[in-house]
Short mmCIF file of C-alpha atoms in Angstrom, two decimals:
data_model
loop_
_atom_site.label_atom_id
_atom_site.label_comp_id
_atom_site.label_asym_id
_atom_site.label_seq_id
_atom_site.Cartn_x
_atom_site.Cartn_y
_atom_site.Cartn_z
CA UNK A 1 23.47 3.66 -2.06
CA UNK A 2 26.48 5.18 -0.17
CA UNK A 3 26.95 4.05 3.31
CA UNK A 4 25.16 6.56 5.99
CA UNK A 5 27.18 8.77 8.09
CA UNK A 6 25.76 9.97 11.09
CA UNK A 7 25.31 14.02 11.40
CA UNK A 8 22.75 15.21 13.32
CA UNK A 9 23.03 12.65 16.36
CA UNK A 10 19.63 11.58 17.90
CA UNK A 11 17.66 12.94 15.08
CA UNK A 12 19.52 10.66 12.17
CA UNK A 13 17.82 7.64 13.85
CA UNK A 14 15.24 8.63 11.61
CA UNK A 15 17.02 7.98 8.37
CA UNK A 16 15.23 4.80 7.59
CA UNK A 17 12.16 5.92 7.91
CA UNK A 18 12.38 9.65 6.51
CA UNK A 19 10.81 8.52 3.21
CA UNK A 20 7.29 7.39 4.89
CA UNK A 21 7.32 10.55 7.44
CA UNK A 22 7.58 12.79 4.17
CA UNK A 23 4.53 10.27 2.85
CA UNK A 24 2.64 11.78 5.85
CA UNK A 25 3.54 15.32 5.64
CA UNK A 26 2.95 15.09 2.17
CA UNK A 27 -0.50 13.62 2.73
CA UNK A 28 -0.69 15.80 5.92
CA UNK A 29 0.07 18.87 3.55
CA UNK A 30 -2.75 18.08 1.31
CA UNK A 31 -5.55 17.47 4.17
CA UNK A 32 -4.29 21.04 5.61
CA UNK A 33 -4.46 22.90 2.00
CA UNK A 34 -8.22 21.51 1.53
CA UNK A 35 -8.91 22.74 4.68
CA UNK A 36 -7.13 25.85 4.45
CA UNK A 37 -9.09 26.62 1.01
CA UNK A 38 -12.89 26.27 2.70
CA UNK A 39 -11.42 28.47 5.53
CA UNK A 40 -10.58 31.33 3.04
CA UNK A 41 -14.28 30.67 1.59
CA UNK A 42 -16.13 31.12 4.52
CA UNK A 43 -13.74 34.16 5.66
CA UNK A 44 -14.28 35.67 2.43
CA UNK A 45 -18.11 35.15 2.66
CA UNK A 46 -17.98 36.24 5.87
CA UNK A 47 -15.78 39.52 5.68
CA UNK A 48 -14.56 40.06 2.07
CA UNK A 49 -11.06 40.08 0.98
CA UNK A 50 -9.57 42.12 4.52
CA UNK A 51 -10.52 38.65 6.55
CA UNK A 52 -8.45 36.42 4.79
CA UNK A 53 -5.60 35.17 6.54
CA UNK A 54 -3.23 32.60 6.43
CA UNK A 55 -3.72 28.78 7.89
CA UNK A 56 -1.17 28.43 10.57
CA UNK A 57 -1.68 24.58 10.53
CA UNK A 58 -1.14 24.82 6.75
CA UNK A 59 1.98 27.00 7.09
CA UNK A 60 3.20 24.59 9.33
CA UNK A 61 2.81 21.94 7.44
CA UNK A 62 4.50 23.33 4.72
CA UNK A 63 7.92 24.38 6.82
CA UNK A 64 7.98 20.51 8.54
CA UNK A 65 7.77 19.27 5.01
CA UNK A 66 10.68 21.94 3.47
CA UNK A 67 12.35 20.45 6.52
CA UNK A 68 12.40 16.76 6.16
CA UNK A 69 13.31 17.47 2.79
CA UNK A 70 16.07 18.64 3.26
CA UNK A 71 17.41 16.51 5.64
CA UNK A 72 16.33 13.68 3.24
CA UNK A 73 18.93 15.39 1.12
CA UNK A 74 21.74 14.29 3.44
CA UNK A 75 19.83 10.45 3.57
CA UNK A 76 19.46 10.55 -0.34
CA UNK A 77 21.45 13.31 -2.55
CA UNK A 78 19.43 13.06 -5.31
CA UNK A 79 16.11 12.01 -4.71
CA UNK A 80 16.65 14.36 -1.75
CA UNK A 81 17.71 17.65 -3.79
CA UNK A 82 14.75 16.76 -6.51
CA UNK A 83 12.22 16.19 -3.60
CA UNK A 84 13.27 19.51 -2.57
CA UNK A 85 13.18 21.25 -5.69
CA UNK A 86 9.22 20.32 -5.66
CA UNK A 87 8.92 20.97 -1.98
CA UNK A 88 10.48 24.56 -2.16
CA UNK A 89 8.62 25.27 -5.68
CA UNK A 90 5.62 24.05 -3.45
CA UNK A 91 6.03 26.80 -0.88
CA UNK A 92 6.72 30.31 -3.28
CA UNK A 93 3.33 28.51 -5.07
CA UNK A 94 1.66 28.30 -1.78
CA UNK A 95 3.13 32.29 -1.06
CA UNK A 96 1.49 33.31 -4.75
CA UNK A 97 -1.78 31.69 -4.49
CA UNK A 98 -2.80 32.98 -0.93
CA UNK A 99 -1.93 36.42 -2.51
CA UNK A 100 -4.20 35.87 -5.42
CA UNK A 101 -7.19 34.75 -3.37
CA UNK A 102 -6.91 38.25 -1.50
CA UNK A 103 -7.00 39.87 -4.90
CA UNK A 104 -9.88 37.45 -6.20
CA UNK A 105 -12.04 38.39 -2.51
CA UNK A 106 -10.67 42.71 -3.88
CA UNK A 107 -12.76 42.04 -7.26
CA UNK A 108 -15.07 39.94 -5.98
CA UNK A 109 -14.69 36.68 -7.84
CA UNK A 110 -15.34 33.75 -6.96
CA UNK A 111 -12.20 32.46 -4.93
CA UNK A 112 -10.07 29.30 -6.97
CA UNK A 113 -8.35 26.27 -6.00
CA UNK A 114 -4.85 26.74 -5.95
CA UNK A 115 -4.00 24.84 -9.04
CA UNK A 116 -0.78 25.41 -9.18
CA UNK A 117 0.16 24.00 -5.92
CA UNK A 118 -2.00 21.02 -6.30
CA UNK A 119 0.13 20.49 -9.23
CA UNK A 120 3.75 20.78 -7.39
CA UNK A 121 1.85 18.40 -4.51
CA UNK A 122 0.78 15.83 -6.80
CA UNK A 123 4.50 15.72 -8.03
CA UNK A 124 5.50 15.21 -5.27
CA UNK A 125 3.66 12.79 -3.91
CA UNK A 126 4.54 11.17 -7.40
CA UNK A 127 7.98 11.58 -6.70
CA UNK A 128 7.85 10.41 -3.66
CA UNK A 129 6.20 7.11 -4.35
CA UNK A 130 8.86 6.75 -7.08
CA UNK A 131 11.72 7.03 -4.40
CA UNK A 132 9.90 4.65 -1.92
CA UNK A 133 9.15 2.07 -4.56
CA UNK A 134 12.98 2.13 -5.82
CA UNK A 135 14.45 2.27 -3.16
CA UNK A 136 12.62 -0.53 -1.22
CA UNK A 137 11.21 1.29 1.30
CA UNK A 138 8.01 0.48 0.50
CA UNK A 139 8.29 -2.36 2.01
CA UNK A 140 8.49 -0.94 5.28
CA UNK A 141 5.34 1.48 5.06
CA UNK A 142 3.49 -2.08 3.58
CA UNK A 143 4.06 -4.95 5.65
#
Protein backbone atom coordinates (compact mmCIF):
# COMPACT_ATOMS: atom_id res chain seq x y z
CA UNK A 1 0.00 0.00 0.00
CA UNK A 2 1.50 3.46 -0.80
CA UNK A 3 2.34 5.59 2.09
CA UNK A 4 -0.71 8.13 3.07
CA UNK A 5 -0.43 11.71 2.36
CA UNK A 6 -2.44 13.94 4.22
CA UNK A 7 -5.14 16.16 2.11
CA UNK A 8 -8.01 17.10 3.67
CA UNK A 9 -6.49 18.05 7.23
CA UNK A 10 -8.74 17.15 10.26
CA UNK A 11 -10.99 15.00 8.25
CA UNK A 12 -8.01 12.44 6.94
CA UNK A 13 -7.75 11.31 10.62
CA UNK A 14 -10.31 9.12 9.46
CA UNK A 15 -8.31 7.17 6.96
CA UNK A 16 -7.92 4.12 9.08
CA UNK A 17 -11.09 3.66 9.80
CA UNK A 18 -12.97 4.75 6.44
CA UNK A 19 -13.42 1.08 5.49
CA UNK A 20 -15.76 0.20 8.69
CA UNK A 21 -17.68 3.76 8.48
CA UNK A 22 -18.57 2.71 4.75
CA UNK A 23 -19.55 -0.91 6.58
CA UNK A 24 -22.13 1.28 8.44
CA UNK A 25 -23.40 3.42 5.75
CA UNK A 26 -23.57 0.53 3.74
CA UNK A 27 -25.58 -1.32 6.37
CA UNK A 28 -27.15 2.09 7.29
CA UNK A 29 -28.15 2.36 3.47
CA UNK A 30 -29.89 -0.90 3.51
CA UNK A 31 -31.99 -0.34 6.92
CA UNK A 32 -33.08 3.17 5.22
CA UNK A 33 -34.08 1.48 1.66
CA UNK A 34 -36.35 -1.21 3.65
CA UNK A 35 -37.78 1.45 5.32
CA UNK A 36 -38.09 3.72 2.55
CA UNK A 37 -39.95 0.81 0.47
CA UNK A 38 -42.95 0.23 3.31
CA UNK A 39 -43.16 4.10 3.33
CA UNK A 40 -43.97 4.20 -0.47
CA UNK A 41 -46.55 1.22 0.37
CA UNK A 42 -48.47 2.80 2.81
CA UNK A 43 -48.31 6.28 0.80
CA UNK A 44 -49.44 4.53 -2.15
CA UNK A 45 -52.29 2.78 -0.19
CA UNK A 46 -52.99 5.75 1.29
CA UNK A 47 -53.05 8.33 -1.72
CA UNK A 48 -52.16 6.51 -5.00
CA UNK A 49 -49.25 7.22 -7.10
CA UNK A 50 -49.38 11.52 -6.51
CA UNK A 51 -48.29 10.72 -2.62
CA UNK A 52 -45.23 9.12 -3.24
CA UNK A 53 -42.27 10.92 -2.37
CA UNK A 54 -38.85 10.46 -1.77
CA UNK A 55 -37.15 9.25 1.78
CA UNK A 56 -35.01 12.09 2.84
CA UNK A 57 -33.23 9.77 5.40
CA UNK A 58 -32.72 7.38 2.45
CA UNK A 59 -31.42 10.13 0.13
CA UNK A 60 -29.17 10.97 2.69
CA UNK A 61 -27.88 8.00 3.17
CA UNK A 62 -27.14 7.50 -0.20
CA UNK A 63 -25.04 11.04 -0.73
CA UNK A 64 -22.88 10.22 2.82
CA UNK A 65 -22.15 6.90 1.25
CA UNK A 66 -21.21 8.46 -2.58
CA UNK A 67 -19.17 10.58 -0.21
CA UNK A 68 -16.99 8.35 1.80
CA UNK A 69 -16.46 6.67 -1.30
CA UNK A 70 -14.91 8.81 -2.76
CA UNK A 71 -12.72 9.96 -0.33
CA UNK A 72 -11.86 6.23 0.19
CA UNK A 73 -10.59 6.72 -3.32
CA UNK A 74 -7.79 9.00 -2.13
CA UNK A 75 -7.16 6.21 1.07
CA UNK A 76 -7.31 3.26 -1.53
CA UNK A 77 -7.14 3.99 -5.52
CA UNK A 78 -8.50 1.00 -6.48
CA UNK A 79 -10.66 -0.55 -4.14
CA UNK A 80 -11.71 3.10 -3.77
CA UNK A 81 -12.61 3.85 -7.61
CA UNK A 82 -14.38 0.14 -7.78
CA UNK A 83 -16.29 0.87 -4.46
CA UNK A 84 -17.38 3.86 -6.21
CA UNK A 85 -18.27 2.50 -9.39
CA UNK A 86 -21.00 0.33 -7.27
CA UNK A 87 -21.81 3.23 -5.04
CA UNK A 88 -22.57 5.70 -7.98
CA UNK A 89 -24.31 2.74 -10.10
CA UNK A 90 -26.19 2.43 -6.66
CA UNK A 91 -27.56 5.95 -6.77
CA UNK A 92 -28.88 6.40 -10.84
CA UNK A 93 -30.52 2.68 -9.65
CA UNK A 94 -31.95 4.26 -6.62
CA UNK A 95 -33.07 7.55 -9.16
CA UNK A 96 -34.80 4.73 -11.69
CA UNK A 97 -36.56 2.65 -9.24
CA UNK A 98 -38.33 5.50 -7.22
CA UNK A 99 -39.49 6.58 -10.76
CA UNK A 100 -40.88 3.21 -11.54
CA UNK A 101 -42.80 2.82 -8.28
CA UNK A 102 -44.67 6.19 -9.28
CA UNK A 103 -45.48 4.56 -12.57
CA UNK A 104 -46.38 1.08 -10.86
CA UNK A 105 -48.89 3.36 -8.07
CA UNK A 106 -50.17 5.28 -12.21
CA UNK A 107 -51.31 1.57 -13.31
CA UNK A 108 -52.08 0.38 -10.24
CA UNK A 109 -49.80 -2.57 -9.65
CA UNK A 110 -48.71 -3.79 -6.98
CA UNK A 111 -45.51 -1.68 -6.00
CA UNK A 112 -41.85 -3.96 -6.28
CA UNK A 113 -38.76 -4.16 -4.40
CA UNK A 114 -36.16 -2.39 -6.00
CA UNK A 115 -34.22 -5.29 -7.28
CA UNK A 116 -31.90 -3.72 -8.97
CA UNK A 117 -30.50 -1.71 -6.22
CA UNK A 118 -30.55 -4.52 -3.81
CA UNK A 119 -28.35 -6.03 -6.31
CA UNK A 120 -25.64 -3.00 -6.62
CA UNK A 121 -26.00 -3.00 -2.45
CA UNK A 122 -25.28 -6.50 -2.02
CA UNK A 123 -22.10 -5.88 -4.22
CA UNK A 124 -21.14 -3.73 -2.40
CA UNK A 125 -21.34 -4.82 0.73
CA UNK A 126 -19.51 -7.86 -1.00
CA UNK A 127 -16.96 -5.67 -2.10
CA UNK A 128 -16.56 -4.16 0.76
CA UNK A 129 -15.99 -7.14 2.96
CA UNK A 130 -13.46 -8.18 0.29
CA UNK A 131 -11.42 -4.87 0.85
CA UNK A 132 -11.68 -5.13 4.72
CA UNK A 133 -10.68 -8.76 4.79
CA UNK A 134 -7.51 -8.01 2.42
CA UNK A 135 -6.53 -5.38 3.58
CA UNK A 136 -6.54 -6.26 7.35
CA UNK A 137 -8.87 -4.05 8.49
CA UNK A 138 -10.98 -6.43 9.68
CA UNK A 139 -9.22 -6.75 12.36
CA UNK A 140 -10.04 -3.52 13.65
CA UNK A 141 -13.99 -3.70 13.22
CA UNK A 142 -13.39 -7.49 15.12
CA UNK A 143 -11.39 -7.29 18.09
Amino acid sequence: MEPFVNIFGQLDTLHNFIEPVLLALVLANMVTRFLAHNRHVAQYEDGGADAISRFVPHELTNVLLMLASFYYVTVNHHGGLILSMFVAGLLVTDLFEFESRKVEARRDLALDRPKGALSLWALSLLYLGYQMLFTGTIETVVG
